[in-house]
Coordinates of C-alpha atoms in Angstrom, one line a residue:
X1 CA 0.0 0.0 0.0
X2 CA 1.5 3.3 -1.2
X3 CA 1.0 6.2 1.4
X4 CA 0.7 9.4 0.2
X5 CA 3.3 12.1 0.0
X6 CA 3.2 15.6 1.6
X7 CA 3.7 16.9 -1.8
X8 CA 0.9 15.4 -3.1
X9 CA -1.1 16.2 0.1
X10 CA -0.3 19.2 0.0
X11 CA -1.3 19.5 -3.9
X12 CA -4.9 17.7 -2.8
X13 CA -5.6 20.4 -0.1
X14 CA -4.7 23.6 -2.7
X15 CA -7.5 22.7 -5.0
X16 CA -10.0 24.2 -3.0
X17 CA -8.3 27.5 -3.9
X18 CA -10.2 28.8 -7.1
X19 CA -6.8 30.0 -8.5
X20 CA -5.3 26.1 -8.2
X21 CA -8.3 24.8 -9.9
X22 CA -8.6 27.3 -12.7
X23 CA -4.5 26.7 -13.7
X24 CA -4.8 23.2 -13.1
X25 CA -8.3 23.0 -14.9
X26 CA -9.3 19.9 -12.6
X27 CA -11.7 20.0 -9.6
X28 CA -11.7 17.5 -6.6
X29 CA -14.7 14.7 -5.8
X30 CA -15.2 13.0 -2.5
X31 CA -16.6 10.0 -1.4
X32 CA -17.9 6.9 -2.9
X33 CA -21.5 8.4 -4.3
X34 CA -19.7 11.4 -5.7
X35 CA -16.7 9.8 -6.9
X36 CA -18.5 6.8 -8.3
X37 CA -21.3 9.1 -10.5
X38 CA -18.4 11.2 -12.1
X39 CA -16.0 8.2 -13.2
X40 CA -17.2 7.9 -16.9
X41 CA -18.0 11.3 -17.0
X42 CA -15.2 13.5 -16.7
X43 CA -11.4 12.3 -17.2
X44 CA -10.3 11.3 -13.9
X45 CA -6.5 12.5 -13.5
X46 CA -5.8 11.3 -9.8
X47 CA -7.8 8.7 -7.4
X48 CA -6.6 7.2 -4.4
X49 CA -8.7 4.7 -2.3
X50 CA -8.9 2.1 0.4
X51 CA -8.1 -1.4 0.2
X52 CA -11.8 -1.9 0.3
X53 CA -13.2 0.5 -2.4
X54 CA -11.0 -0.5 -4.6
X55 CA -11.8 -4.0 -4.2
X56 CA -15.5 -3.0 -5.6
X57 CA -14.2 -0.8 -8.1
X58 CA -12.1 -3.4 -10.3
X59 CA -11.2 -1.8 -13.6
X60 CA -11.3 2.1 -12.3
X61 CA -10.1 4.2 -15.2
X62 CA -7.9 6.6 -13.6
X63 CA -4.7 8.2 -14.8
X64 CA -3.0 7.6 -11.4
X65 CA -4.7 5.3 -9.0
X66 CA -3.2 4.7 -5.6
X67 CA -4.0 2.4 -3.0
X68 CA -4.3 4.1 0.4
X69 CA -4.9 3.8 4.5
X70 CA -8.0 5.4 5.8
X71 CA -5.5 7.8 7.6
X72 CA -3.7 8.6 4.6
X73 CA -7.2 9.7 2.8
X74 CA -7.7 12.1 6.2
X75 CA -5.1 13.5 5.9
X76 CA -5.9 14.7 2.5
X77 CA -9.5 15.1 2.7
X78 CA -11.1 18.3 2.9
X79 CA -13.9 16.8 4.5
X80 CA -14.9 16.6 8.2
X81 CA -15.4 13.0 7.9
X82 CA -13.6 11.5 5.0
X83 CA -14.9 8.8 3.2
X84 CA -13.0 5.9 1.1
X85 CA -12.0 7.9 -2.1
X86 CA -11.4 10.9 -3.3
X87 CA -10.4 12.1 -6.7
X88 CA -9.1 15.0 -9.2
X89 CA -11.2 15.3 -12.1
X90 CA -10.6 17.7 -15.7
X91 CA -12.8 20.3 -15.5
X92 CA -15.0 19.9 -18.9
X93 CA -15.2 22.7 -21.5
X94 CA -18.7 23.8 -22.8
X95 CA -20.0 25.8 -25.9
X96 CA -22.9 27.8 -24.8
X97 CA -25.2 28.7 -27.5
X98 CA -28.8 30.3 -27.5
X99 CA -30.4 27.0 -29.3
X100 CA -30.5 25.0 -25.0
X101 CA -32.8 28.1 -24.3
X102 CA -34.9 28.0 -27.5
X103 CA -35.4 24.7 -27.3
X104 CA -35.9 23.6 -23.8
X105 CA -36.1 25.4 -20.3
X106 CA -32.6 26.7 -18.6
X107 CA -31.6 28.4 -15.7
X108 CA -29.4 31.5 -14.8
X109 CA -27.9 32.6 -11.9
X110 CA -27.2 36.1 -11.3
X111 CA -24.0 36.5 -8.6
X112 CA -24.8 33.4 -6.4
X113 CA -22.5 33.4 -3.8
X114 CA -23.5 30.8 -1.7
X115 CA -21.5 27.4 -3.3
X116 CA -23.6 24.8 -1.2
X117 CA -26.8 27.1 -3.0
X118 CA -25.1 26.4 -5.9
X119 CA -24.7 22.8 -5.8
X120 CA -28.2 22.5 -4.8
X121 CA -29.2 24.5 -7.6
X122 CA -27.4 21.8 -10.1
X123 CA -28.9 19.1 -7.8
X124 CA -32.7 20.7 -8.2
X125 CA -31.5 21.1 -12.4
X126 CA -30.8 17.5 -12.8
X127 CA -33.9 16.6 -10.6
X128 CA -36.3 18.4 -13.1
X129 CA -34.6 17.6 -16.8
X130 CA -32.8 21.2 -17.0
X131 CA -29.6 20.8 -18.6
X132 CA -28.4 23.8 -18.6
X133 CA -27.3 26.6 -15.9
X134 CA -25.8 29.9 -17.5
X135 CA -24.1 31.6 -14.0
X136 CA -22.9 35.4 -14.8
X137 CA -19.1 35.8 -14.0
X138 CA -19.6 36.6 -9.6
X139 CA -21.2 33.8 -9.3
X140 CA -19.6 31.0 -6.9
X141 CA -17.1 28.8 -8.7
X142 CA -19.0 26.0 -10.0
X143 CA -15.7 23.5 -9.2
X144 CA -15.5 25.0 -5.2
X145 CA -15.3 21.5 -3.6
X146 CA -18.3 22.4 -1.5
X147 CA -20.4 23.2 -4.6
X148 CA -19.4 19.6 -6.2
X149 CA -20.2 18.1 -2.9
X150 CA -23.8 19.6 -2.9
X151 CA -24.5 18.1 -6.4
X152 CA -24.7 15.0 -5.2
X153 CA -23.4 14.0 -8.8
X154 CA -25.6 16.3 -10.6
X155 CA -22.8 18.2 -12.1
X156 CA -22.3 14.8 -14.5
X157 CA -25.4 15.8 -16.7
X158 CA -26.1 19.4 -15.9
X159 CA -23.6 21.8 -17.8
X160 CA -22.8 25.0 -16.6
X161 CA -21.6 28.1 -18.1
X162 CA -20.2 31.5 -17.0
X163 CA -21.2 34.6 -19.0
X164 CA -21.8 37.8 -19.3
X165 CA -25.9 37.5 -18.2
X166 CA -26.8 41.1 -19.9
X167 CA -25.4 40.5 -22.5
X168 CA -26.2 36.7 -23.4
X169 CA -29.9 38.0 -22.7
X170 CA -29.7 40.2 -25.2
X171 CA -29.3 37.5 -27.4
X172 CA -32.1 35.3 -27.0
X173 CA -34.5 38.0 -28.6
X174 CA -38.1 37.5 -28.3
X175 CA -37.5 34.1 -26.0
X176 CA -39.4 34.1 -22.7
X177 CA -36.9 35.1 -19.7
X178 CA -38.4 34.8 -16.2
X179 CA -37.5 36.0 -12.9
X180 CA -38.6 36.1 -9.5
X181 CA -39.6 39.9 -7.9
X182 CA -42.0 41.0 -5.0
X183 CA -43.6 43.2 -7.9
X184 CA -44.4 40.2 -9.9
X185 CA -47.2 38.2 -10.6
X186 CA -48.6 35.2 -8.9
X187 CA -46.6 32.4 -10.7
X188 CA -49.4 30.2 -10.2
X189 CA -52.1 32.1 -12.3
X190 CA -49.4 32.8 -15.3
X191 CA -48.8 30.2 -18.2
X192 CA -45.4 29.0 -18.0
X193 CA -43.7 28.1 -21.0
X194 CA -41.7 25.0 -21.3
X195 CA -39.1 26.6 -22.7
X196 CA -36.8 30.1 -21.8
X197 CA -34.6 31.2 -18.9
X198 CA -35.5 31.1 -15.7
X199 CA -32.9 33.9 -14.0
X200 CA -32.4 33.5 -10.1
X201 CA -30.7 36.2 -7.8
X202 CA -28.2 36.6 -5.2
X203 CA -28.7 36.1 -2.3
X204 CA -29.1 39.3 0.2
X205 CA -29.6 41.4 -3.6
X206 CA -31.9 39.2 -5.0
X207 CA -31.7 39.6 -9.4
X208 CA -29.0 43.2 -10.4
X209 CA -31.0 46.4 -12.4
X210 CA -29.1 45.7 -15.4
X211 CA -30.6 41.9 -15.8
X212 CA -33.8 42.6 -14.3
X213 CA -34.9 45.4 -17.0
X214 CA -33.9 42.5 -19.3
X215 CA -36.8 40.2 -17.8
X216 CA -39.9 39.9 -19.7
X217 CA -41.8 37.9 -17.5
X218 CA -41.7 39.1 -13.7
X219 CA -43.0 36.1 -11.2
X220 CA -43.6 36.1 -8.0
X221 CA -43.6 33.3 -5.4
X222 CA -46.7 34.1 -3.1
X223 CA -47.0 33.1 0.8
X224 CA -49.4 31.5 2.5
X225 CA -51.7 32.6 3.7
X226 CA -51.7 35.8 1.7
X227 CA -51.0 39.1 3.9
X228 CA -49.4 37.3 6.6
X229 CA -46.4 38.5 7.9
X230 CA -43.8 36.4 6.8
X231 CA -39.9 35.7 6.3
X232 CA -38.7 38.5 3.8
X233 CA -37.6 35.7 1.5
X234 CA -37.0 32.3 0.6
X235 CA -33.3 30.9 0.1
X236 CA -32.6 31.1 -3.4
X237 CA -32.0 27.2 -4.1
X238 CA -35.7 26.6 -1.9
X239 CA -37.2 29.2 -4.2
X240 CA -35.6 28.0 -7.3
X241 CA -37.4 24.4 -6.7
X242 CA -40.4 25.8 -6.2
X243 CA -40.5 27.6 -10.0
X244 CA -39.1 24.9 -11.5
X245 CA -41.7 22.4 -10.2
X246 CA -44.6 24.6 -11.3
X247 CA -43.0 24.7 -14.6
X248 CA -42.8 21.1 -14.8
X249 CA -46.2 20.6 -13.3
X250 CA -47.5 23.1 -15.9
X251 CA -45.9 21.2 -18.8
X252 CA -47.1 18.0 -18.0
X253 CA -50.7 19.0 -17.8
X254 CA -50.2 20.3 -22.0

């Protein structure tokens, strides 16, 4: 069994610095779940495992694959409680072209902060068929550890993009692009589309002037009952899942 070096520990722990990860263009996976969804998917530069895992995992395709003691994997793990395998995976490369939003429903994310909001959001994309999240350029680094953790393996089907969000908005024409406002209108008594944008805001900001006077379609979420003194908001990943299953709900009775 090989143990790990400090070097290469040391190399492990720097990728959850976004400047490691964007010269290195790889991002780092942890645990058996995560790990195992993404093999296939992505290139896989660097695994190392327990005796055990890698007993299950015969045949792992892995550019270098090292066999390790649970202590060893601690000590590299950026994890409170490490788990079996970890591993460095190439960070895909993307077109983004207007055709995803013509043709089918997409999301955008205007300066999300938050990564674990982030990975939920990819989570909540995958859950409901949306293959596409167009993030503008402040938003959270999509490859933050803690974002890939929260994807719970989402991040295998769901592509994201960073943009310019004014200006790729500007694009789409005369394509429906929603968002979410206090002004807006009961989401429930509009006709959704099944395709378009759906654009989501930051967190304490909610959606920037410059996107929102982009917006042609301004929904709004209501509470329950109406009137009632309430939370000022809902967390942007909770409030995303609720859109994007009245979308879906909508669709399916067309």
């Amino acid at each position: 069994m090989a143990s790990l070096s400090k070097n290469k520990i040391k190399y492990i722990r720097s990728l959850e610095l976004k400047k490691i990860r964007k010269e290195e263009r790889v991002f780092l996976a942890e645990g058996p779940k995560l790990v195992g969804d993404l093999l296939g998917h992505f290139p896989c530069r660097f695994l190392a495992a327990t005796p055990s895992w890698l007993q299950e995992h015969p045949g792992t395709d892995a550019s270098e694959l090292v066999e390790v003691s649970q202590d060893d994997l601690s000590r590299a793990s950026l994890l409170k409680t490490p788990q079996q395998v970890l591993a460095i995976f190439e960070q895909p490369q993307y077109t983004l072209d207007t055709e995803s939003v013509r043709q089918s429903l997409c999301l955008a994310l205007d300066d999300v902060q938050d990564p674990g909001n982030l990975g939920t959001i990819i989570r909540l994309a995958d859950w409901f068929g949306i293959g596409h999240i167009i993030c503008s350029q402040n938003t959270v680094d999509v490859y933050n550890p803690k974002t890939i953790q929260a994807t719970m393996g989402g991040i295998a089907r769901v592509k994201v993009h960073y943009t310019s969000l004014p200006d790729f908005i500007r694009s789409l024409g005369d394509i429906p692009v929603f968002g979410t406002f206090l002004n807006g209108k009961n989401m429930y008594e509009q006709p959704l589309s099944p395709n378009g944008l759906i654009v989501m805001g930051n967190e304490g900001n909610g959606i920037g002037k410059e996107v929102a006077a982009l917006i042609n379609r301004k929904l709004y979420i209501p509470n329950y009952p109406a009137g009632q003194e309430t939370s000022e908001s809902l967390n942007v990943a909770i409030a995303t899942a609720v859109i994007c299953a009245e979308f879906r709900r909508q669709a399916a009775w067309k």
